[in-house]
Coordinates of C-alpha atoms and ligand atoms in Angstrom, one line a residue:
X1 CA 4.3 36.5 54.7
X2 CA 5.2 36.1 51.1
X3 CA 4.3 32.7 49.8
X4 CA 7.7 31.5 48.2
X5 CA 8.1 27.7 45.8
X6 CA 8.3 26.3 42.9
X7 CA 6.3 27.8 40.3
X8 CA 6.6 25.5 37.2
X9 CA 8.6 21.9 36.8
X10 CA 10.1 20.5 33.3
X11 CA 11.9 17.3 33.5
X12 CA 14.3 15.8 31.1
X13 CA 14.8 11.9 31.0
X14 CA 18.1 10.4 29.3
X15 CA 17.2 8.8 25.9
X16 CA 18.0 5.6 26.6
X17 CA 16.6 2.2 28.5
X18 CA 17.9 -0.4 30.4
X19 CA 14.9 -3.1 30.4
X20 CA 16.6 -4.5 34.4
X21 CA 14.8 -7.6 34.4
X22 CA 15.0 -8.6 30.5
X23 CA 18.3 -7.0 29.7
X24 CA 20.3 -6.9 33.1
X25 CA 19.3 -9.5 35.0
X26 CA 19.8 -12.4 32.9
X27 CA 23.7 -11.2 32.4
X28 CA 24.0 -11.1 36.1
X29 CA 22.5 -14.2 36.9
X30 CA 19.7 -12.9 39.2
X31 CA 15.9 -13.3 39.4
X32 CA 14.4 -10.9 37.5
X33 CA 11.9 -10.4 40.6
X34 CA 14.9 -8.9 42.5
X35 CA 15.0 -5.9 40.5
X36 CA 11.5 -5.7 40.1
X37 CA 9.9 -7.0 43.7
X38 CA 13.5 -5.9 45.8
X39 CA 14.6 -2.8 44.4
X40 CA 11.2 -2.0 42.9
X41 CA 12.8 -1.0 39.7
X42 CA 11.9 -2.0 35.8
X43 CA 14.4 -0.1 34.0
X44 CA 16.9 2.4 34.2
X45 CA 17.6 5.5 32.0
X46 CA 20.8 6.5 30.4
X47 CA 22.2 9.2 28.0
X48 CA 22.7 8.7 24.4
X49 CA 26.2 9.2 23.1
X50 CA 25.3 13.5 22.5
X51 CA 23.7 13.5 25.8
X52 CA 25.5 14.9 29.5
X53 CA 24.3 16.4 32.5
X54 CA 24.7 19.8 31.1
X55 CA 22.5 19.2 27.9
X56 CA 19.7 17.2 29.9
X57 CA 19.8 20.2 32.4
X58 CA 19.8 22.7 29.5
X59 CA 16.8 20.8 27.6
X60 CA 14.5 20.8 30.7
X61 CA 15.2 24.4 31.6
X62 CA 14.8 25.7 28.3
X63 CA 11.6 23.5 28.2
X64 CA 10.4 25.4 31.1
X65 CA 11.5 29.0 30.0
X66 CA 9.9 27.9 26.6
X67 CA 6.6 27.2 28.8
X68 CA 6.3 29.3 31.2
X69 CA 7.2 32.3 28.4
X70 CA 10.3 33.4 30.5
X71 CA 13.3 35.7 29.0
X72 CA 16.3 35.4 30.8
X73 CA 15.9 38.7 32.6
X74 CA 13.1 37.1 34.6
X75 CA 15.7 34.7 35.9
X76 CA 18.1 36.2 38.7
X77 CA 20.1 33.0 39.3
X78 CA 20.4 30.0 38.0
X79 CA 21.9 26.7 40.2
X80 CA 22.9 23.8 39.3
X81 CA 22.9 20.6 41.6
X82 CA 24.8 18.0 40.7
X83 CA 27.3 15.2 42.2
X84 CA 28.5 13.9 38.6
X85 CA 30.2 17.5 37.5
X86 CA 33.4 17.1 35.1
X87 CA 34.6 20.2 36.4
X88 CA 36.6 21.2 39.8
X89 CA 36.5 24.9 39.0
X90 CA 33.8 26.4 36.2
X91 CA 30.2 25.2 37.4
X92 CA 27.6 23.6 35.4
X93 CA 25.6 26.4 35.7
X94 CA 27.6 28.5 33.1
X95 CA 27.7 25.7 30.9
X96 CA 23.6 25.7 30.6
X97 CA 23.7 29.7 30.9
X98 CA 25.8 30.0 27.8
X99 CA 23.4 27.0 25.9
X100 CA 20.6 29.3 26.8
X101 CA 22.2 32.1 25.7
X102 CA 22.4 30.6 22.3
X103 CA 18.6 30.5 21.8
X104 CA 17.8 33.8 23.6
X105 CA 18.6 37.2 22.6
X106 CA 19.2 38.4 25.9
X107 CA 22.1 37.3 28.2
X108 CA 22.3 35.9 32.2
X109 CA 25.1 38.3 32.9
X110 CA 23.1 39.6 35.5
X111 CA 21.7 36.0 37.3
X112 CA 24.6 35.1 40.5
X113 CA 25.3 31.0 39.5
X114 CA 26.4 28.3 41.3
X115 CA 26.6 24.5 41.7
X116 CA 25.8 22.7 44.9
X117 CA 27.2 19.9 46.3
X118 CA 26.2 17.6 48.9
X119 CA 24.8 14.2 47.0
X120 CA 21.2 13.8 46.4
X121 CA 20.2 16.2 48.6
X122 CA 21.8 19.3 46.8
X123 CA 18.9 20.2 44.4
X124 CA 16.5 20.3 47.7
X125 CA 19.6 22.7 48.9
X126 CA 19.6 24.9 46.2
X127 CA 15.5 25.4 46.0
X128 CA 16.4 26.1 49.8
X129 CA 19.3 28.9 48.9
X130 CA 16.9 30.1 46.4
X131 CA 13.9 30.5 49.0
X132 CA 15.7 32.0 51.4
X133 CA 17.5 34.4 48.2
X134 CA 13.5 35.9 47.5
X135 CA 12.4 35.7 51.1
X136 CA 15.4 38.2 52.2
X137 CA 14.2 40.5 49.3
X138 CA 17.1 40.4 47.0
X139 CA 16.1 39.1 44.4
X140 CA 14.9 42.5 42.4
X141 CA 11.3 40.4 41.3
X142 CA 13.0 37.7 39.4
X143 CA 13.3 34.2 39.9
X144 CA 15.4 31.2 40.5
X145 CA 15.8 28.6 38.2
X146 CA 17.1 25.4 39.7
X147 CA 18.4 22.5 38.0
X148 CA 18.5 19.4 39.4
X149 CA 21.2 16.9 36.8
X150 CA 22.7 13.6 37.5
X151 CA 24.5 10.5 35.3
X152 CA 24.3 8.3 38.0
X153 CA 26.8 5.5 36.8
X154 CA 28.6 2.8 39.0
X155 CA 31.4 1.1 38.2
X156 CA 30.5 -2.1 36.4
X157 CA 29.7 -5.3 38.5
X158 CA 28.9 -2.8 41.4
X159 CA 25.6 -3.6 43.7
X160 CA 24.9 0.1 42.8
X161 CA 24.8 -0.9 39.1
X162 CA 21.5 -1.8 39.3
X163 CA 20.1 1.7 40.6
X164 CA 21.6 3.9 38.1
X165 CA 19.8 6.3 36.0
X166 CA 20.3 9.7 34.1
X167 CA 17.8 12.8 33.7
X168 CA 17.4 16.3 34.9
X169 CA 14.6 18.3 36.7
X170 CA 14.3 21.9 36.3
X171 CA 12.5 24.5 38.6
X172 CA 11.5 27.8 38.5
X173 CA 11.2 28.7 42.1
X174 CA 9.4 32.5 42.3
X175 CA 6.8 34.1 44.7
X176 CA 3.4 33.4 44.3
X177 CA 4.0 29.9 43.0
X178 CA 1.6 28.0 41.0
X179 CA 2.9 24.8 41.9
X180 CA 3.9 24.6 45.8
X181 CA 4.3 26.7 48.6
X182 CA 7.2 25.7 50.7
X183 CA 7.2 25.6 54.7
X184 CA 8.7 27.8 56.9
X185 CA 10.2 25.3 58.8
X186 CA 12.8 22.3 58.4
X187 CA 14.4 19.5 60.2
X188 CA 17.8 18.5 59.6
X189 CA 19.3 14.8 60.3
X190 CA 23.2 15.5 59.0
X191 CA 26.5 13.9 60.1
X192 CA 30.1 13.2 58.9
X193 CA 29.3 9.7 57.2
X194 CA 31.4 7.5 54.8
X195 CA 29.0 5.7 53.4
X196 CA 29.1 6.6 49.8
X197 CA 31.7 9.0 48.5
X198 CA 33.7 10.0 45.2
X199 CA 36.8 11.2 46.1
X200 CA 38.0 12.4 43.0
X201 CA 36.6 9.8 41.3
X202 CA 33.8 9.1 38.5
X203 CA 32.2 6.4 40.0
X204 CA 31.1 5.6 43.6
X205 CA 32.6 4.0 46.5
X206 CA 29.7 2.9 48.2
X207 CA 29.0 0.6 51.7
X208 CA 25.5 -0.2 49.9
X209 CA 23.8 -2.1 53.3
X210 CA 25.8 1.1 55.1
X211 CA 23.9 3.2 53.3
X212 CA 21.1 2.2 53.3
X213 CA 21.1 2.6 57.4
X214 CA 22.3 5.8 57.2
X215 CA 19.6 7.2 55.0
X216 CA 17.7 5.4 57.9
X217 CA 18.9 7.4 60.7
X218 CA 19.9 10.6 59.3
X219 CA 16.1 10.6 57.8
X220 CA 14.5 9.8 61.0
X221 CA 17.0 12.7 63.3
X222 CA 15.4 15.1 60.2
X223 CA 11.7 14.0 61.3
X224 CA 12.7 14.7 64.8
X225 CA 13.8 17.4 64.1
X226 CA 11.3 18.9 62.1
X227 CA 8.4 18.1 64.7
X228 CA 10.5 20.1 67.2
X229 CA 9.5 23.2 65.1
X230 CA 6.3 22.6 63.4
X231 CA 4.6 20.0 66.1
X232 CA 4.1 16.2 65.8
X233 CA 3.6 15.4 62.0
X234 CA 0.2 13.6 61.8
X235 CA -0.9 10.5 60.1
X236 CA -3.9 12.4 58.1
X237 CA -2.0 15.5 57.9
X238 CA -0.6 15.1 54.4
X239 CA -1.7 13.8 51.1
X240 CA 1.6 12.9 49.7
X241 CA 5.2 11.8 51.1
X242 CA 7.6 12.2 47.7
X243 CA 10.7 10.8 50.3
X244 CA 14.3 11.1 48.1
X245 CA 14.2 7.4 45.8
X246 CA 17.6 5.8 44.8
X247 CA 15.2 2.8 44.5
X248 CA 11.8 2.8 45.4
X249 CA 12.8 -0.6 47.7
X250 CA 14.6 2.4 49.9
X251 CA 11.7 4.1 50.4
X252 CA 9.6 0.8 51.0
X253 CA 12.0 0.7 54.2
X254 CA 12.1 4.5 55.1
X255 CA 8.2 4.7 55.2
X256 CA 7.6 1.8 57.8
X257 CA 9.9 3.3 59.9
X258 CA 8.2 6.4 59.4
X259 CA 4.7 5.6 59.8
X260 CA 5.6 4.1 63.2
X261 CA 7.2 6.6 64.6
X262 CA 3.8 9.0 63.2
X263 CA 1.5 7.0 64.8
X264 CA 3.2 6.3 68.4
X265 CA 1.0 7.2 71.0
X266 CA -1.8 8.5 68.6
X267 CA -5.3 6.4 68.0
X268 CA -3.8 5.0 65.0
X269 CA -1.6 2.7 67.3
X270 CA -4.8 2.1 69.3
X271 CA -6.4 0.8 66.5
X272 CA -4.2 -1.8 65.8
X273 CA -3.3 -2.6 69.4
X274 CA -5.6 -5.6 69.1
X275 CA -4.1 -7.0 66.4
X276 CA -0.5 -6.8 66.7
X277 CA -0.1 -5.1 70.4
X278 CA 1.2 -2.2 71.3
X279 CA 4.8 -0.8 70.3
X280 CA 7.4 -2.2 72.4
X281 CA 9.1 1.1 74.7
X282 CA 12.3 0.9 75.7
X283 CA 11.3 1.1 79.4
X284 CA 9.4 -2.1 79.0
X285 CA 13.1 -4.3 78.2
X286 CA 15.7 -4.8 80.5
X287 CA 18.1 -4.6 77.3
X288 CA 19.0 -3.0 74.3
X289 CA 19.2 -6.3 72.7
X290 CA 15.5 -7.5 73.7
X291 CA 14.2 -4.3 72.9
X292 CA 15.4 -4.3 69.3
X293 CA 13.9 -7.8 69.1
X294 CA 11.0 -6.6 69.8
X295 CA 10.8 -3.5 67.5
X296 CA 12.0 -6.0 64.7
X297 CA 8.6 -8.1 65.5
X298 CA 6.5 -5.5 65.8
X299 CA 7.7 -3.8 62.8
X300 CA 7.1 -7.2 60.5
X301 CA 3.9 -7.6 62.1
X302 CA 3.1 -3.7 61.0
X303 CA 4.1 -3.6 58.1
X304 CA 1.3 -6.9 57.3
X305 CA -1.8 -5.1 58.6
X306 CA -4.1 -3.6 56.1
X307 CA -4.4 -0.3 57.3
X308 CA -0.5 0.3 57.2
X309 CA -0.4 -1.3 53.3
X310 CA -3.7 1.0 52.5
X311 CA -1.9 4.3 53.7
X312 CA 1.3 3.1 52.1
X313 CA -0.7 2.6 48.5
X314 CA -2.6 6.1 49.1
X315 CA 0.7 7.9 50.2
X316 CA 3.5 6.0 49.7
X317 CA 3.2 4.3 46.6
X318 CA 1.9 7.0 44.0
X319 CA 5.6 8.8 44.8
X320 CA 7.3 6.1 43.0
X321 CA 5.9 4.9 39.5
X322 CA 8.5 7.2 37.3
X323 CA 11.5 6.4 40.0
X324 CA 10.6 2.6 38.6
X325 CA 11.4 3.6 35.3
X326 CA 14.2 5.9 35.2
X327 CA 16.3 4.6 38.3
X328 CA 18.3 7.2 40.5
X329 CA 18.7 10.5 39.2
X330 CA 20.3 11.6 42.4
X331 CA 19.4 15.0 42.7
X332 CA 16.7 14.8 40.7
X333 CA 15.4 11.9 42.2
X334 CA 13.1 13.6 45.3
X335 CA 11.5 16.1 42.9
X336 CA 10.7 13.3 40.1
X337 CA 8.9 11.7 43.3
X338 CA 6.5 14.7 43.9
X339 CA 5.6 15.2 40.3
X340 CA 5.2 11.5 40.6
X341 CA 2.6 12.1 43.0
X342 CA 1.3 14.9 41.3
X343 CA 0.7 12.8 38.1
X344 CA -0.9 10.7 39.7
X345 CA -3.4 13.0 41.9
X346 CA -4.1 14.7 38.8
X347 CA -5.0 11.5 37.0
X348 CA -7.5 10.6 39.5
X349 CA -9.5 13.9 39.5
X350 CA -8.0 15.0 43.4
X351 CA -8.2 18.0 44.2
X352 CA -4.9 18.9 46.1
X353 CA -5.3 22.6 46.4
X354 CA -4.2 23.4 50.0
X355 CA -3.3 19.9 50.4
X356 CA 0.3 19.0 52.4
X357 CA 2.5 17.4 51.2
X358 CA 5.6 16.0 53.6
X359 CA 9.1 15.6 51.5
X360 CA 12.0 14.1 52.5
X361 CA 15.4 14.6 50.9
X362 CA 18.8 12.6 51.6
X363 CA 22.4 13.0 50.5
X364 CA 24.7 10.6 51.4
X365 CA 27.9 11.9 53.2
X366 CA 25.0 12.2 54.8
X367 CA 22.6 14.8 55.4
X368 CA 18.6 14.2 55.8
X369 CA 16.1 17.3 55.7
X370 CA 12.3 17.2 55.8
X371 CA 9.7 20.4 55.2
X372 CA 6.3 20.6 54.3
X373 CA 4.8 21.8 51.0
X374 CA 1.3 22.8 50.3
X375 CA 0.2 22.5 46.8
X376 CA -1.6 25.8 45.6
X377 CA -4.5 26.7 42.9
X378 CA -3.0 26.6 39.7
X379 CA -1.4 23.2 40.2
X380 CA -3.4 21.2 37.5
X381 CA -1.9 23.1 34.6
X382 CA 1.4 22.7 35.6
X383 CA 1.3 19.2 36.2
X384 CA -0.7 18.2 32.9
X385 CA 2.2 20.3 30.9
X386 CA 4.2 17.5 32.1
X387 CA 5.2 14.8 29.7
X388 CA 7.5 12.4 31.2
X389 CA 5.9 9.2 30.7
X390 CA 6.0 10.2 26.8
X391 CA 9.6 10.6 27.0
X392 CA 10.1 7.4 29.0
X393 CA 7.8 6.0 26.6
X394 CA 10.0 7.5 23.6
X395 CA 13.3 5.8 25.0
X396 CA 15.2 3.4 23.0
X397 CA 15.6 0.2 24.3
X398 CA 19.1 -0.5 24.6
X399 CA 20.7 -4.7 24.5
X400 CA 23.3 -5.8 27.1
X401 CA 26.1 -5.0 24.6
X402 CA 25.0 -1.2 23.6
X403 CA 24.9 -0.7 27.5
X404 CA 28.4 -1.3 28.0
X405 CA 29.2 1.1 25.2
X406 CA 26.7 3.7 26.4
X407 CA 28.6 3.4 30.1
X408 CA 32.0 3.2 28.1
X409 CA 31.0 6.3 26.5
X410 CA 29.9 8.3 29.4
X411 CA 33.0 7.1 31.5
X412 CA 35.4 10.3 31.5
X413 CA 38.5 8.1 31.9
X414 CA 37.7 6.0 28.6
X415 CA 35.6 8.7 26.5
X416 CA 35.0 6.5 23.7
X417 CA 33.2 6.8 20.0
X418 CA 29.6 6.0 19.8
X419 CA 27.3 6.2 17.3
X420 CA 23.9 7.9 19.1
X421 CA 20.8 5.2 18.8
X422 CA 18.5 8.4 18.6
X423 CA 18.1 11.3 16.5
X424 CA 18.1 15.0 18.8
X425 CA 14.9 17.6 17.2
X426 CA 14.7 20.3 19.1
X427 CA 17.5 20.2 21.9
X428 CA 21.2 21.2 23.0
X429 CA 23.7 18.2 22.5
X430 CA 27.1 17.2 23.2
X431 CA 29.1 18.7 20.3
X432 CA 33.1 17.7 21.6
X433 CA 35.9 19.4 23.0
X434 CA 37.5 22.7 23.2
X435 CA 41.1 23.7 23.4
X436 CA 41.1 24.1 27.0
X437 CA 39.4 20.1 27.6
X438 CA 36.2 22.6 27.7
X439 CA 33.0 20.7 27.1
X440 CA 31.2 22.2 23.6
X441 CA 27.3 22.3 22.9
X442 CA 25.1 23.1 20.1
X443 CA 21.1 23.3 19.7
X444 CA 20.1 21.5 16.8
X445 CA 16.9 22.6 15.4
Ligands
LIG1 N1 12.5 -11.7 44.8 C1 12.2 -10.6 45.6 N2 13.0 -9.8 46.3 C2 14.4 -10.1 46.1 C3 14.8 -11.2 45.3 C4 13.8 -12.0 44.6 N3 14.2 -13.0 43.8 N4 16.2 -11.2 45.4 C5 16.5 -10.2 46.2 N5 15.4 -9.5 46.7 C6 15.4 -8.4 47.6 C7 16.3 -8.5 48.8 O1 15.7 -9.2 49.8 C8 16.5 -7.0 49.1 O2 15.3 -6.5 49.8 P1 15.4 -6.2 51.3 O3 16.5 -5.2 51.5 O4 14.1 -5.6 51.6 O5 15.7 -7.5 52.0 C9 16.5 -6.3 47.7 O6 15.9 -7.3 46.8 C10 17.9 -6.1 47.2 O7 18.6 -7.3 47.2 P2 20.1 -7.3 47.8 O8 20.1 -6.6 49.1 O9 20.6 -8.7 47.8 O10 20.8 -6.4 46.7 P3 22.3 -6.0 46.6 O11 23.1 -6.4 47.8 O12 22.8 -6.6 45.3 O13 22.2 -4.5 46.5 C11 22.1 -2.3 47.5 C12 21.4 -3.6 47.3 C13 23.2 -2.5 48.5 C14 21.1 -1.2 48.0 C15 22.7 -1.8 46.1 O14 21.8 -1.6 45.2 C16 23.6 -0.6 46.3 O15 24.7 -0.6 46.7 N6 23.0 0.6 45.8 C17 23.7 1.9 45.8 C18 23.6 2.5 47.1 C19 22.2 3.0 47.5 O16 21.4 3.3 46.6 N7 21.9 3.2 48.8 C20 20.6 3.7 49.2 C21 20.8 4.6 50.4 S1 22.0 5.9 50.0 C22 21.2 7.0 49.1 O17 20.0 7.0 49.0 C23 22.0 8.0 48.3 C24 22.0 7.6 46.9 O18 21.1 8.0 46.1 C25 23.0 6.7 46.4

């Protein structure tokens, strides 16, 4: 069968910072450690003032096109996923078609484009429509480019506030990819949830603690379903888990839960039997309410031993160091967590060819879905080409009071004035409005 994934990844952070526990926390009254220790997040990213979801998803694709040498008859579609669109009707993608179109001398008239919709999860959607696009054959030997591109903004003085975050991932999904090969098969956790929702609205209505047990049990139903096509996952039978990241705190929880249900049954629970017994089944209770007890107990006593916190730093951990510093990108957010891991592999001289890695993706809404990916020769030079941590490094650091401007300026309703805090080189930006309340770009050189 033809191997079919992502070829090459370019990711765009917003130009601005949100230090959380110099800048934010201090306003809000709250230890500093709850942002950092809790939610596992140092700052946040943000747009400048010329800056939107189309431009941030325009800059990292034309990164990528720029990289990889691709002309846009190479491209045969061209998806945008996204759940902060301004537009009920014309997709995103058209917006970063006719951006590209600017700087190219050929035209996307040919690629089919769309924008997906279903939260977070929507970019892992798309790479999905995509796969399934080359896999049936019709895709005439070119390939797909996704974009992944959020402004995750909350309404001020929301919990949510302190998650938000703003960049784009773009990726080149082909045959014979140099990056990751992507499974066959897929599990699926999905039902008709309210726990976060924007019903014609900018900014979310959220049941924060709701959602967070939602992204809980839709994620586990996706595992489950998953091993009942491709057999129990095993504990040493991938490298990586990049899990979707609103804050890596999330994920802190989702892993436990995770690694317990992997190692039910297996030696792994054996080996720890001594030490904090054996997991509580719930045959063994004579209710519901004692058996949860129970799994409470043994789940605080798991998540203490060693060899659970070893596996967590090996796997777990190295998926979230640029979710720490850019916040939730929403869409982007699960694919920043496998170049994440990526980085870091790299940085350490692993070799990952052929190694698995397990992802998990999550929109609220709420949908879960987990495949495997195996990383393939070639990988090295994709993931050195990748400069995030400059760009994060690059960010300017914005004060308490520019913050309120930056979200006044990005809120649609208000669409104030600001002076940008950076200078654009190189990039498309924001250039105003059209007669028709159209959005307007320029690349300035
Ligand atoms: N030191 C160390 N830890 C501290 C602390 C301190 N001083 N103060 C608080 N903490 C810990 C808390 O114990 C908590 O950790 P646990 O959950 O492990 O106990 C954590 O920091 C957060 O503290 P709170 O629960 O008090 O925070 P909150 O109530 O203000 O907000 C939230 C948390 C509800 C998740 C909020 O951030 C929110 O609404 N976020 C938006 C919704 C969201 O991201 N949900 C995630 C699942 S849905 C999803 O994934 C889709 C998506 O992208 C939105």
């Amino acid at each position: 069968m033809t191997a079919v994934g992502i070829d090459a990844v370019e990711i765009w952070t917003g130009k601005l910072k949100l230090d959380l526990p110099e800048t934010f926390a201090p306003q809000k009254g709250d230890d500093p450690a709850k942002y950092t220790k809790g939610l596992g997040l140092n700052a946040s990213s943000f747009p400048d003032a010329y800056e939107d979801i189309v431009t941030m998803g325009a800059n990292a694709a034309y990164k990528l096109m720029e990289r990889k040498g691709l002309e846009p008859d190479d491209i045969g579609r061209i998806d945008v996923a996204t759940e902060s669109a301004f537009d009920n009707s014309k997709p995103v993608s058209t917006y970063v078609a006719g951006c590209l179109e600017d700087v190219y001398e050929g035209d996307f008239h040919h690629a089919n484009k769309g924008e997906r919709k279903f939260a977070c999860i929507a970019g892992t959607q798309s790479i999905d429509d995509a796969y399934n696009w080359i896999k049936a054959g019709r895709n005439r030997g070119r390939g797909a480019l996704v974009i992944a591109t959020d402004t995750a903004l909350y309404a001020r003085g929301d919990a949510g506030e302190a998650t938000q975050g703003a960049g784009a991932v773009a990726m080149y999904i082909t045959e014979d990819p140099s990056l990751v090969e992507i499974s066959h098969e897929q599990g699926y956790g999905s039902a008709d949830e309210t726990d976060f929702l924007k019903p014609n609205q900018q900014f979310p209505s959220v049941d924060g603690k709701r959602s967070v047990q939602v992204y809980l049990a839709r994620m586990r139903e996706a595992l489950e379903d998953y091993e009942s096509v491709a057999g129990d996952v095993e504990l040493d039978g991938f490298e990586y888990a990049p899990f979707h990241t609103p804050f890596p705190g999330m994920v802190r929880k989702a892993a436990l839960l995770a690694y317990r249900h992997v190692i039910r049954g297996t030696e792994h629970e054996d080996d720890l039997a001594g030490e904090i017994g054996r997991q509580p089944r719930p045959d063994e209770f004579d209710d519901e309410e004692a058996y949860q007890e129970a799994i409470r107990e043994y789940m605080d006593a798991l998540g203490d031993t060693e060899k659970y916190q070893d596996w967590y730093a090996e796997v777990i951990d190295p998926t979230l160091s640029i979710s720490r510093e850019v916040g939730n990108w929403y869409t982007g957010s699960v694919h920043i967590a496998r170049m994440s891991a990526l980085i870091e592999a790299a940085e350490e001289g692993t070799e990952m060819a052929g190694k698995t890695l397990l992802v998990g993706s999550y929109g609220s809404g709420a949908q879960a879905e987990i495949h495997a990916e195996t990383v393939v020769d070639g990988w090295q030079d994709e993931i050195e080409a990748c400069d995030i941590y400059d760009q994060i490094d690059d960010r300017y650091d914005i004060s308490f009071s520019e913050y309120e401007q930056v979200h006044d300026r990005h809120n649609h309703e208000k669409r104030v004035e600001l002076e940008p805090f950076t200078q654009p080189e190189g990039e498309f930006v924001f250039d105003g409005w059209g007669p028709m309340n159209e959005r307007k770009y320029t690349f300035v050189e």
